[in-house]
Amino acid sequence: MKKIMFIILDGLGDRPCQVLGGKTPLEAAETPNLDRLASNGICGSVRILDKAPESDEGHLALFGYNLKKHYPGRGPIEATGVGLTLQRGDVAFRANMATVDGNLTVVDRRAGRVDTTEPFARKANGMELEGVKFLLKAGNAHRMALVMRGQGLSDKISNTDPHEEGKKVLKAEPLDGSPEAALTARLLNDFLERTYKMFDSMPENEQRRKANQLPANYILTRGAGYYKPIPPFKNKYKLKACCITGGGLYLGLGKLMGMTPVSAPGATGDAKTDVQSKLTSAIKALKQYDFAFVHIKGTDLFGHDGDPAGKKRFIEKVDRSLPVLGGFDGIVVVTADHSTPCEAKNHSADPVPIVIAGGPEKDAVRKFGESACALGKIGRIEAKDVMPLVLRMAG
Ligand code: ZN
Ligand code: ZN
């Protein structure tokens, strides 16, 4: 059986853009190497979900997970991504450190772009209220993850992040009538109030005020999710898998599926990322592993910015990195977790192109692009059909 490199260009799919002469960024880009993969494989068009997917949903769907059964919510994925090890029954949240004034009005949702929330997370981590333990861990910059661990908790909890500056922080509310949701909301509100008092007077914040910086004094939470393990990728497909990601959500996804994280120097999770380094790390890792998931984020960011020219240039940058795959004799899959059309500046349900190269079958498609791939041998498929097809191509 051949080894498999599965490259996800986040939000790659797009719609025709006027500034690109009616082509999509992928179609307008000079991509001799992606085109070579198309010539050397089979192409198609994947419908990820019947709604615009979030990135975590799109990935899990592509890897063959049934979201209704196995989607844990964003909180547990982010928490896993920052390095927390979750237990069944934990309720996890995405969190970020903000600045509030004395009336709990949000002055800055990112706490004056604080570099790190490390000292704050350390101070509050492990607090216990009525037998429920709070685990708080710093992510990048203002980002954090919060986990509540204990008996009888629920993830039916509203967000406390008002998503807007100048508004008061929201109270966590139970979203159903269960005693579990009521308990979870009450304890979370208690925790957020206590940590506010604790953080506001920390020496780090005294220093920030002296330096004319906003204090980092309030945790805003969202994306509550109840953690239960999902079937490991290895058991599903009998493949030993690793992941090469820029971190955060994608690292969390890989870990939740039981993939081993492999580092790549210069992998940043934004448009400056060193794509070549990621691919080189993947090739090296595939000596030991059967499957490498490589995540590249930049394409999505340009889609959200509504910048077709930037997206096109980033795709060309990815393409220029592909020759390092020359020595790789396995299956190369390139696809996306959803479309992020520049005109929508957001995710959409539009299908995404896919190429599966290096297997025994080829088709007539010579150019990797949305329209060209739709005419390929794979045709239109659903996300759940991708992995079975990739396995067949790998023999
Ligand atoms: Zn995405
Ligand atoms: Zn996005």
PDB file of C-alpha atoms and ligand atoms in Angstrom, residues 10 55 250 297 300-301 304 338 340 346-347, ligand 2:
ATOM      1  CA  ASP A  10      -8.024  25.863   3.942  1.00  0.00           C
ATOM      2  CA  SER A  55     -13.120  24.589   9.442  1.00  0.00           C
ATOM      3  CA  TYR A 250      -5.845  22.192  13.447  1.00  0.00           C
ATOM      4  CA  LYS A 297      -4.217  28.123   6.284  1.00  0.00           C
ATOM      5  CA  ASP A 300      -8.749  30.967   3.844  1.00  0.00           C
ATOM      6  CA  LEU A 301      -7.347  34.203   5.278  1.00  0.00           C
ATOM      7  CA  HIS A 304     -11.996  36.335   4.485  1.00  0.00           C
ATOM      8  CA  HIS A 338     -14.692  24.381   2.430  1.00  0.00           C
ATOM      9  CA  THR A 340     -14.073  30.827   1.237  1.00  0.00           C
ATOM     10  CA  ASN A 346     -16.816  34.015   4.508  1.00  0.00           C
ATOM     11  CA  HIS A 347     -17.151  30.249   4.220  1.00  0.00           C
TER      12      HIS A 347
HETATM   13 ZN    ZN B   2     -12.197  30.679   7.589  1.00  0.00          ZN
END
